[in-house]
Amino acid sequence: MNKEEEILYDFIKSKLPKNVSFIHVIADVLDISYDSAYRRVKGSTILSMKEALQLSNYFKFPAFFKELEIKIIRPFFKKNGFTKKQLLNLFKKNK
């Protein structure tokens, strides 16, 4: 598990009541099996960007979006010649 995933998971855990299963919540939000959720949480399966965004959006974790934008999205789009306007249009189309 990478540092960003750990930060996201810790944030989610802090939002859950003690009697709620963290793995079950991840599975429900991502619409995956409990086994698949367990593998993501333990780091044996990588959390995709789409899944990270789903979790961040569901649990209202805007800091994750900002960090993701700075570390991954901006450099990728800059390297490939995309403008910020094109990036925003891509996100609007995928909603």
PDB file of N, CA and C in Angstrom:
ATOM      1  N   MET A   1       0.857  -1.179   0.000  1.00  0.00           N
ATOM      2  CA  MET A   1       0.000   0.000   0.000  1.00  0.00           C
ATOM      3  C   MET A   1       0.898   1.236   0.000  1.00  0.00           C
ATOM      4  N   ASN A   2       0.544   2.206  -0.841  1.00  0.00           N
ATOM      5  CA  ASN A   2       1.343   3.428  -0.869  1.00  0.00           C
ATOM      6  C   ASN A   2       0.837   4.449   0.155  1.00  0.00           C
ATOM      7  N   LYS A   3       1.612   5.501   0.325  1.00  0.00           N
ATOM      8  CA  LYS A   3       1.303   6.496   1.357  1.00  0.00           C
ATOM      9  C   LYS A   3      -0.054   7.164   1.114  1.00  0.00           C
ATOM     10  N   GLU A   4      -0.377   7.466  -0.149  1.00  0.00           N
ATOM     11  CA  GLU A   4      -1.649   8.117  -0.458  1.00  0.00           C
ATOM     12  C   GLU A   4      -2.834   7.227  -0.088  1.00  0.00           C
ATOM     13  N   GLU A   5      -2.718   5.928  -0.407  1.00  0.00           N
ATOM     14  CA  GLU A   5      -3.788   4.994  -0.039  1.00  0.00           C
ATOM     15  C   GLU A   5      -3.937   4.924   1.474  1.00  0.00           C
ATOM     16  N   GLU A   6      -2.818   4.887   2.164  1.00  0.00           N
ATOM     17  CA  GLU A   6      -2.849   4.825   3.628  1.00  0.00           C
ATOM     18  C   GLU A   6      -3.545   6.054   4.220  1.00  0.00           C
ATOM     19  N   ILE A   7      -3.239   7.219   3.675  1.00  0.00           N
ATOM     20  CA  ILE A   7      -3.879   8.459   4.141  1.00  0.00           C
ATOM     21  C   ILE A   7      -5.385   8.396   3.894  1.00  0.00           C
ATOM     22  N   LEU A   8      -5.764   7.951   2.708  1.00  0.00           N
ATOM     23  CA  LEU A   8      -7.186   7.850   2.375  1.00  0.00           C
ATOM     24  C   LEU A   8      -7.893   6.867   3.296  1.00  0.00           C
ATOM     25  N   TYR A   9      -7.308   5.687   3.485  1.00  0.00           N
ATOM     26  CA  TYR A   9      -7.932   4.673   4.349  1.00  0.00           C
ATOM     27  C   TYR A   9      -8.033   5.148   5.799  1.00  0.00           C
ATOM     28  N   ASP A  10      -7.001   5.819   6.280  1.00  0.00           N
ATOM     29  CA  ASP A  10      -7.053   6.342   7.656  1.00  0.00           C
ATOM     30  C   ASP A  10      -8.169   7.370   7.808  1.00  0.00           C
ATOM     31  N   PHE A  11      -8.326   8.215   6.788  1.00  0.00           N
ATOM     32  CA  PHE A  11      -9.399   9.214   6.822  1.00  0.00           C
ATOM     33  C   PHE A  11     -10.763   8.529   6.869  1.00  0.00           C
ATOM     34  N   ILE A  12     -10.948   7.520   6.027  1.00  0.00           N
ATOM     35  CA  ILE A  12     -12.227   6.798   5.983  1.00  0.00           C
ATOM     36  C   ILE A  12     -12.494   6.123   7.324  1.00  0.00           C
ATOM     37  N   LYS A  13     -11.485   5.455   7.861  1.00  0.00           N
ATOM     38  CA  LYS A  13     -11.646   4.790   9.160  1.00  0.00           C
ATOM     39  C   LYS A  13     -12.069   5.778  10.237  1.00  0.00           C
ATOM     40  N   SER A  14     -11.538   6.991  10.187  1.00  0.00           N
ATOM     41  CA  SER A  14     -11.873   8.006  11.200  1.00  0.00           C
ATOM     42  C   SER A  14     -13.329   8.458  11.106  1.00  0.00           C
ATOM     43  N   LYS A  15     -13.937   8.251   9.959  1.00  0.00           N
ATOM     44  CA  LYS A  15     -15.332   8.671   9.743  1.00  0.00           C
ATOM     45  C   LYS A  15     -16.345   7.586  10.095  1.00  0.00           C
ATOM     46  N   LEU A  16     -15.870   6.366  10.296  1.00  0.00           N
ATOM     47  CA  LEU A  16     -16.785   5.249  10.530  1.00  0.00           C
ATOM     48  C   LEU A  16     -17.007   5.003  12.019  1.00  0.00           C
ATOM     49  N   PRO A  17     -18.240   4.649  12.385  1.00  0.00           N
ATOM     50  CA  PRO A  17     -18.482   4.223  13.768  1.00  0.00           C
ATOM     51  C   PRO A  17     -17.698   2.937  14.048  1.00  0.00           C
ATOM     52  N   LYS A  18     -17.385   2.685  15.296  1.00  0.00           N
ATOM     53  CA  LYS A  18     -16.577   1.520  15.694  1.00  0.00           C
ATOM     54  C   LYS A  18     -17.230   0.184  15.316  1.00  0.00           C
ATOM     55  N   ASN A  19     -18.559   0.162  15.264  1.00  0.00           N
ATOM     56  CA  ASN A  19     -19.258  -1.098  15.005  1.00  0.00           C
ATOM     57  C   ASN A  19     -19.460  -1.388  13.511  1.00  0.00           C
ATOM     58  N   VAL A  20     -18.899  -0.582  12.639  1.00  0.00           N
ATOM     59  CA  VAL A  20     -19.058  -0.771  11.197  1.00  0.00           C
ATOM     60  C   VAL A  20     -17.770  -1.351  10.625  1.00  0.00           C
ATOM     61  N   SER A  21     -17.911  -2.385   9.805  1.00  0.00           N
ATOM     62  CA  SER A  21     -16.757  -3.041   9.192  1.00  0.00           C
ATOM     63  C   SER A  21     -16.187  -2.178   8.065  1.00  0.00           C
ATOM     64  N   PHE A  22     -14.926  -1.811   8.221  1.00  0.00           N
ATOM     65  CA  PHE A  22     -14.227  -1.000   7.230  1.00  0.00           C
ATOM     66  C   PHE A  22     -14.218  -1.701   5.866  1.00  0.00           C
ATOM     67  N   ILE A  23     -13.903  -2.982   5.851  1.00  0.00           N
ATOM     68  CA  ILE A  23     -13.849  -3.751   4.599  1.00  0.00           C
ATOM     69  C   ILE A  23     -15.214  -3.775   3.925  1.00  0.00           C
ATOM     70  N   HIS A  24     -16.272  -3.966   4.683  1.00  0.00           N
ATOM     71  CA  HIS A  24     -17.619  -3.993   4.104  1.00  0.00           C
ATOM     72  C   HIS A  24     -17.988  -2.642   3.500  1.00  0.00           C
ATOM     73  N   VAL A  25     -17.598  -1.574   4.148  1.00  0.00           N
ATOM     74  CA  VAL A  25     -17.895  -0.233   3.617  1.00  0.00           C
ATOM     75  C   VAL A  25     -17.159  -0.022   2.294  1.00  0.00           C
ATOM     76  N   ILE A  26     -15.892  -0.375   2.249  1.00  0.00           N
ATOM     77  CA  ILE A  26     -15.116  -0.238   1.006  1.00  0.00           C
ATOM     78  C   ILE A  26     -15.766  -1.058  -0.104  1.00  0.00           C
ATOM     79  N   ALA A  27     -16.140  -2.282   0.207  1.00  0.00           N
ATOM     80  CA  ALA A  27     -16.787  -3.153  -0.781  1.00  0.00           C
ATOM     81  C   ALA A  27     -18.093  -2.538  -1.281  1.00  0.00           C
ATOM     82  N   ASP A  28     -18.891  -2.010  -0.368  1.00  0.00           N
ATOM     83  CA  ASP A  28     -20.177  -1.417  -0.758  1.00  0.00           C
ATOM     84  C   ASP A  28     -20.005  -0.179  -1.622  1.00  0.00           C
ATOM     85  N   VAL A  29     -19.099   0.704  -1.235  1.00  0.00           N
ATOM     86  CA  VAL A  29     -18.894   1.951  -1.992  1.00  0.00           C
ATOM     87  C   VAL A  29     -18.354   1.660  -3.384  1.00  0.00           C
ATOM     88  N   LEU A  30     -17.419   0.725  -3.475  1.00  0.00           N
ATOM     89  CA  LEU A  30     -16.811   0.406  -4.775  1.00  0.00           C
ATOM     90  C   LEU A  30     -17.588  -0.636  -5.569  1.00  0.00           C
ATOM     91  N   ASP A  31     -18.616  -1.223  -4.938  1.00  0.00           N
ATOM     92  CA  ASP A  31     -19.426  -2.268  -5.568  1.00  0.00           C
ATOM     93  C   ASP A  31     -18.547  -3.448  -6.022  1.00  0.00           C
ATOM     94  N   ILE A  32     -17.736  -3.916  -5.065  1.00  0.00           N
ATOM     95  CA  ILE A  32     -16.867  -5.061  -5.306  1.00  0.00           C
ATOM     96  C   ILE A  32     -17.090  -6.071  -4.174  1.00  0.00           C
ATOM     97  N   SER A  33     -16.535  -7.262  -4.328  1.00  0.00           N
ATOM     98  CA  SER A  33     -16.692  -8.285  -3.289  1.00  0.00           C
ATOM     99  C   SER A  33     -15.885  -7.909  -2.046  1.00  0.00           C
ATOM    100  N   TYR A  34     -16.223  -8.548  -0.933  1.00  0.00           N
ATOM    101  CA  TYR A  34     -15.486  -8.297   0.308  1.00  0.00           C
ATOM    102  C   TYR A  34     -14.030  -8.730   0.151  1.00  0.00           C
ATOM    103  N   ASP A  35     -13.826  -9.837  -0.556  1.00  0.00           N
ATOM    104  CA  ASP A  35     -12.475 -10.332  -0.789  1.00  0.00           C
ATOM    105  C   ASP A  35     -11.656  -9.314  -1.597  1.00  0.00           C
ATOM    106  N   SER A  36     -12.263  -8.738  -2.623  1.00  0.00           N
ATOM    107  CA  SER A  36     -11.578  -7.729  -3.434  1.00  0.00           C
ATOM    108  C   SER A  36     -11.262  -6.483  -2.611  1.00  0.00           C
ATOM    109  N   ALA A  37     -12.197  -6.091  -1.767  1.00  0.00           N
ATOM    110  CA  ALA A  37     -11.965  -4.932  -0.895  1.00  0.00           C
ATOM    111  C   ALA A  37     -10.822  -5.215   0.072  1.00  0.00           C
ATOM    112  N   TYR A  38     -10.799  -6.415   0.625  1.00  0.00           N
ATOM    113  CA  TYR A  38      -9.736  -6.807   1.556  1.00  0.00           C
ATOM    114  C   TYR A  38      -8.369  -6.745   0.871  1.00  0.00           C
ATOM    115  N   ARG A  39      -8.285  -7.243  -0.363  1.00  0.00           N
ATOM    116  CA  ARG A  39      -7.010  -7.217  -1.102  1.00  0.00           C
ATOM    117  C   ARG A  39      -6.549  -5.782  -1.362  1.00  0.00           C
ATOM    118  N   ARG A  40      -7.476  -4.878  -1.621  1.00  0.00           N
ATOM    119  CA  ARG A  40      -7.099  -3.476  -1.829  1.00  0.00           C
ATOM    120  C   ARG A  40      -6.587  -2.848  -0.536  1.00  0.00           C
ATOM    121  N   VAL A  41      -7.296  -3.092   0.537  1.00  0.00           N
ATOM    122  CA  VAL A  41      -6.922  -2.502   1.823  1.00  0.00           C
ATOM    123  C   VAL A  41      -5.570  -3.041   2.301  1.00  0.00           C
ATOM    124  N   LYS A  42      -5.306  -4.316   2.063  1.00  0.00           N
ATOM    125  CA  LYS A  42      -4.041  -4.924   2.493  1.00  0.00           C
ATOM    126  C   LYS A  42      -2.895  -4.644   1.526  1.00  0.00           C
ATOM    127  N   GLY A  43      -3.210  -4.093   0.345  1.00  0.00           N
ATOM    128  CA  GLY A  43      -2.162  -3.713  -0.597  1.00  0.00           C
ATOM    129  C   GLY A  43      -1.762  -4.780  -1.594  1.00  0.00           C
ATOM    130  N   SER A  44      -2.425  -5.928  -1.590  1.00  0.00           N
ATOM    131  CA  SER A  44      -2.073  -6.957  -2.566  1.00  0.00           C
ATOM    132  C   SER A  44      -2.678  -6.665  -3.935  1.00  0.00           C
ATOM    133  N   THR A  45      -3.704  -5.819  -3.989  1.00  0.00           N
ATOM    134  CA  THR A  45      -4.272  -5.313  -5.242  1.00  0.00           C
ATOM    135  C   THR A  45      -4.234  -3.795  -5.174  1.00  0.00           C
ATOM    136  N   ILE A  46      -3.756  -3.177  -6.226  1.00  0.00           N
ATOM    137  CA  ILE A  46      -3.637  -1.721  -6.253  1.00  0.00           C
ATOM    138  C   ILE A  46      -5.011  -1.079  -6.398  1.00  0.00           C
ATOM    139  N   LEU A  47      -5.240  -0.052  -5.629  1.00  0.00           N
ATOM    140  CA  LEU A  47      -6.461   0.747  -5.729  1.00  0.00           C
ATOM    141  C   LEU A  47      -6.343   1.604  -6.989  1.00  0.00           C
ATOM    142  N   SER A  48      -7.290   1.469  -7.912  1.00  0.00           N
ATOM    143  CA  SER A  48      -7.215   2.255  -9.142  1.00  0.00           C
ATOM    144  C   SER A  48      -7.526   3.724  -8.856  1.00  0.00           C
ATOM    145  N   MET A  49      -7.158   4.579  -9.794  1.00  0.00           N
ATOM    146  CA  MET A  49      -7.441   5.995  -9.632  1.00  0.00           C
ATOM    147  C   MET A  49      -8.952   6.216  -9.543  1.00  0.00           C
ATOM    148  N   LYS A  50      -9.698   5.508 -10.367  1.00  0.00           N
ATOM    149  CA  LYS A  50     -11.153   5.637 -10.350  1.00  0.00           C
ATOM    150  C   LYS A  50     -11.706   5.250  -8.980  1.00  0.00           C
ATOM    151  N   GLU A  51     -11.212   4.162  -8.408  1.00  0.00           N
ATOM    152  CA  GLU A  51     -11.678   3.724  -7.098  1.00  0.00           C
ATOM    153  C   GLU A  51     -11.298   4.719  -6.009  1.00  0.00           C
ATOM    154  N   ALA A  52     -10.084   5.240  -6.090  1.00  0.00           N
ATOM    155  CA  ALA A  52      -9.649   6.242  -5.106  1.00  0.00           C
ATOM    156  C   ALA A  52     -10.535   7.479  -5.177  1.00  0.00           C
ATOM    157  N   LEU A  53     -10.875   7.885  -6.380  1.00  0.00           N
ATOM    158  CA  LEU A  53     -11.761   9.040  -6.547  1.00  0.00           C
ATOM    159  C   LEU A  53     -13.169   8.741  -6.034  1.00  0.00           C
ATOM    160  N   GLN A  54     -13.650   7.524  -6.276  1.00  0.00           N
ATOM    161  CA  GLN A  54     -14.977   7.141  -5.759  1.00  0.00           C
ATOM    162  C   GLN A  54     -15.008   7.230  -4.233  1.00  0.00           C
ATOM    163  N   LEU A  55     -13.993   6.677  -3.594  1.00  0.00           N
ATOM    164  CA  LEU A  55     -13.934   6.707  -2.134  1.00  0.00           C
ATOM    165  C   LEU A  55     -13.797   8.133  -1.616  1.00  0.00           C
ATOM    166  N   SER A  56     -12.934   8.903  -2.268  1.00  0.00           N
ATOM    167  CA  SER A  56     -12.726  10.294  -1.848  1.00  0.00           C
ATOM    168  C   SER A  56     -13.999  11.103  -1.969  1.00  0.00           C
ATOM    169  N   ASN A  57     -14.696  10.913  -3.057  1.00  0.00           N
ATOM    170  CA  ASN A  57     -15.943  11.635  -3.285  1.00  0.00           C
ATOM    171  C   ASN A  57     -17.013  11.201  -2.283  1.00  0.00           C
ATOM    172  N   TYR A  58     -17.146   9.912  -2.057  1.00  0.00           N
ATOM    173  CA  TYR A  58     -18.161   9.385  -1.152  1.00  0.00           C
ATOM    174  C   TYR A  58     -17.951   9.888   0.278  1.00  0.00           C
ATOM    175  N   PHE A  59     -16.682   9.906   0.706  1.00  0.00           N
ATOM    176  CA  PHE A  59     -16.383  10.317   2.079  1.00  0.00           C
ATOM    177  C   PHE A  59     -16.000  11.788   2.195  1.00  0.00           C
ATOM    178  N   LYS A  60     -16.156  12.530   1.088  1.00  0.00           N
ATOM    179  CA  LYS A  60     -15.906  13.968   1.060  1.00  0.00           C
ATOM    180  C   LYS A  60     -14.505  14.305   1.584  1.00  0.00           C
ATOM    181  N   PHE A  61     -13.525  13.792   0.890  1.00  0.00           N
ATOM    182  CA  PHE A  61     -12.125  13.989   1.254  1.00  0.00           C
ATOM    183  C   PHE A  61     -11.437  14.828   0.180  1.00  0.00           C
ATOM    184  N   PRO A  62     -11.673  16.149   0.173  1.00  0.00           N
ATOM    185  CA  PRO A  62     -11.148  17.011  -0.895  1.00  0.00           C
ATOM    186  C   PRO A  62      -9.630  17.114  -0.914  1.00  0.00           C
ATOM    187  N   ALA A  63      -8.970  16.940   0.221  1.00  0.00           N
ATOM    188  CA  ALA A  63      -7.514  17.031   0.248  1.00  0.00           C
ATOM    189  C   ALA A  63      -6.885  15.964  -0.642  1.00  0.00           C
ATOM    190  N   PHE A  64      -7.537  14.811  -0.735  1.00  0.00           N
ATOM    191  CA  PHE A  64      -7.019  13.738  -1.577  1.00  0.00           C
ATOM    192  C   PHE A  64      -7.060  14.152  -3.043  1.00  0.00           C
ATOM    193  N   PHE A  65      -8.148  14.826  -3.444  1.00  0.00           N
ATOM    194  CA  PHE A  65      -8.259  15.296  -4.823  1.00  0.00           C
ATOM    195  C   PHE A  65      -7.136  16.273  -5.150  1.00  0.00           C
ATOM    196  N   LYS A  66      -6.854  17.189  -4.236  1.00  0.00           N
ATOM    197  CA  LYS A  66      -5.830  18.206  -4.473  1.00  0.00           C
ATOM    198  C   LYS A  66      -4.462  17.538  -4.605  1.00  0.00           C
ATOM    199  N   GLU A  67      -4.166  16.607  -3.711  1.00  0.00           N
ATOM    200  CA  GLU A  67      -2.884  15.905  -3.766  1.00  0.00           C
ATOM    201  C   GLU A  67      -2.773  15.088  -5.045  1.00  0.00           C
ATOM    202  N   LEU A  68      -3.854  14.440  -5.428  1.00  0.00           N
ATOM    203  CA  LEU A  68      -3.879  13.663  -6.657  1.00  0.00           C
ATOM    204  C   LEU A  68      -3.643  14.562  -7.868  1.00  0.00           C
ATOM    205  N   GLU A  69      -4.280  15.706  -7.868  1.00  0.00           N
ATOM    206  CA  GLU A  69      -4.115  16.644  -8.980  1.00  0.00           C
ATOM    207  C   GLU A  69      -2.667  17.105  -9.086  1.00  0.00           C
ATOM    208  N   ILE A  70      -2.067  17.468  -7.959  1.00  0.00           N
ATOM    209  CA  ILE A  70      -0.705  17.997  -7.963  1.00  0.00           C
ATOM    210  C   ILE A  70       0.318  16.926  -8.341  1.00  0.00           C
ATOM    211  N   LYS A  71       0.180  15.726  -7.792  1.00  0.00           N
ATOM    212  CA  LYS A  71       1.189  14.687  -7.994  1.00  0.00           C
ATOM    213  C   LYS A  71       1.032  13.909  -9.292  1.00  0.00           C
ATOM    214  N   ILE A  72      -0.195  13.730  -9.756  1.00  0.00           N
ATOM    215  CA  ILE A  72      -0.402  12.830 -10.891  1.00  0.00           C
ATOM    216  C   ILE A  72      -1.049  13.514 -12.094  1.00  0.00           C
ATOM    217  N   ILE A  73      -2.180  14.148 -11.870  1.00  0.00           N
ATOM    218  CA  ILE A  73      -2.970  14.639 -13.002  1.00  0.00           C
ATOM    219  C   ILE A  73      -2.272  15.771 -13.752  1.00  0.00           C
ATOM    220  N   ARG A  74      -1.839  16.808 -13.034  1.00  0.00           N
ATOM    221  CA  ARG A  74      -1.179  17.934 -13.719  1.00  0.00           C
ATOM    222  C   ARG A  74       0.045  17.500 -14.519  1.00  0.00           C
ATOM    223  N   PRO A  75       0.984  16.756 -13.888  1.00  0.00           N
ATOM    224  CA  PRO A  75       2.169  16.344 -14.668  1.00  0.00           C
ATOM    225  C   PRO A  75       1.817  15.496 -15.893  1.00  0.00           C
ATOM    226  N   PHE A  76       0.845  14.592 -15.750  1.00  0.00           N
ATOM    227  CA  PHE A  76       0.454  13.745 -16.876  1.00  0.00           C
ATOM    228  C   PHE A  76      -0.087  14.583 -18.025  1.00  0.00           C
ATOM    229  N   PHE A  77      -1.002  15.479 -17.712  1.00  0.00           N
ATOM    230  CA  PHE A  77      -1.614  16.265 -18.779  1.00  0.00           C
ATOM    231  C   PHE A  77      -0.643  17.285 -19.371  1.00  0.00           C
ATOM    232  N   LYS A  78       0.231  17.830 -18.535  1.00  0.00           N
ATOM    233  CA  LYS A  78       1.222  18.768 -19.048  1.00  0.00           C
ATOM    234  C   LYS A  78       2.179  18.049 -19.994  1.00  0.00           C
ATOM    235  N   LYS A  79       2.624  16.851 -19.600  1.00  0.00           N
ATOM    236  CA  LYS A  79       3.545  16.059 -20.412  1.00  0.00           C
ATOM    237  C   LYS A  79       2.919  15.695 -21.756  1.00  0.00           C
ATOM    238  N   ASN A  80       1.612  15.460 -21.760  1.00  0.00           N
ATOM    239  CA  ASN A  80       0.922  15.035 -22.978  1.00  0.00           C
ATOM    240  C   ASN A  80       0.245  16.176 -23.727  1.00  0.00           C
ATOM    241  N   GLY A  81       0.510  17.414 -23.326  1.00  0.00           N
ATOM    242  CA  GLY A  81       0.051  18.575 -24.079  1.00  0.00           C
ATOM    243  C   GLY A  81      -1.407  18.961 -23.882  1.00  0.00           C
ATOM    244  N   PHE A  82      -2.034  18.520 -22.799  1.00  0.00           N
ATOM    245  CA  PHE A  82      -3.415  18.888 -22.531  1.00  0.00           C
ATOM    246  C   PHE A  82      -3.461  20.217 -21.769  1.00  0.00           C
ATOM    247  N   THR A  83      -4.484  20.983 -22.029  1.00  0.00           N
ATOM    248  CA  THR A  83      -4.697  22.213 -21.266  1.00  0.00           C
ATOM    249  C   THR A  83      -5.637  21.920 -20.093  1.00  0.00           C
ATOM    250  N   LYS A  84      -5.689  22.850 -19.146  1.00  0.00           N
ATOM    251  CA  LYS A  84      -6.586  22.680 -18.004  1.00  0.00           C
ATOM    252  C   LYS A  84      -8.047  22.616 -18.464  1.00  0.00           C
ATOM    253  N   LYS A  85      -8.392  23.398 -19.487  1.00  0.00           N
ATOM    254  CA  LYS A  85      -9.755  23.393 -20.010  1.00  0.00           C
ATOM    255  C   LYS A  85     -10.108  22.021 -20.586  1.00  0.00           C
ATOM    256  N   GLN A  86      -9.184  21.413 -21.299  1.00  0.00           N
ATOM    257  CA  GLN A  86      -9.421  20.075 -21.852  1.00  0.00           C
ATOM    258  C   GLN A  86      -9.595  19.052 -20.732  1.00  0.00           C
ATOM    259  N   LEU A  87      -8.792  19.193 -19.688  1.00  0.00           N
ATOM    260  CA  LEU A  87      -8.903  18.303 -18.538  1.00  0.00           C
ATOM    261  C   LEU A  87     -10.281  18.416 -17.898  1.00  0.00           C
ATOM    262  N   LEU A  88     -10.754  19.627 -17.681  1.00  0.00           N
ATOM    263  CA  LEU A  88     -12.077  19.829 -17.084  1.00  0.00           C
ATOM    264  C   LEU A  88     -13.176  19.247 -17.969  1.00  0.00           C
ATOM    265  N   ASN A  89     -13.040  19.407 -19.273  1.00  0.00           N
ATOM    266  CA  ASN A  89     -14.030  18.838 -20.191  1.00  0.00           C
ATOM    267  C   ASN A  89     -14.065  17.312 -20.117  1.00  0.00           C
ATOM    268  N   LEU A  90     -12.892  16.682 -19.950  1.00  0.00           N
ATOM    269  CA  LEU A  90     -12.844  15.224 -19.818  1.00  0.00           C
ATOM    270  C   LEU A  90     -13.596  14.763 -18.559  1.00  0.00           C
ATOM    271  N   PHE A  91     -13.394  15.485 -17.439  1.00  0.00           N
ATOM    272  CA  PHE A  91     -14.074  15.117 -16.205  1.00  0.00           C
ATOM    273  C   PHE A  91     -15.585  15.320 -16.324  1.00  0.00           C
ATOM    274  N   LYS A  92     -16.005  16.368 -17.008  1.00  0.00           N
ATOM    275  CA  LYS A  92     -17.441  16.633 -17.173  1.00  0.00           C
ATOM    276  C   LYS A  92     -18.104  15.528 -18.000  1.00  0.00           C
ATOM    277  N   LYS A  93     -17.402  15.061 -19.031  1.00  0.00           N
ATOM    278  CA  LYS A  93     -17.943  14.004 -19.895  1.00  0.00           C
ATOM    279  C   LYS A  93     -18.111  12.700 -19.139  1.00  0.00           C
ATOM    280  N   ASN A  94     -17.237  12.443 -18.170  1.00  0.00           N
ATOM    281  CA  ASN A  94     -17.247  11.161 -17.459  1.00  0.00           C
ATOM    282  C   ASN A  94     -18.154  11.157 -16.242  1.00  0.00           C
ATOM    283  N   LYS A  95     -18.873  12.207 -15.981  1.00  0.00           N
ATOM    284  CA  LYS A  95     -19.774  12.241 -14.814  1.00  0.00           C
ATOM    285  C   LYS A  95     -21.096  11.602 -15.143  1.00  0.00           C
TER     286      LYS A  95
END
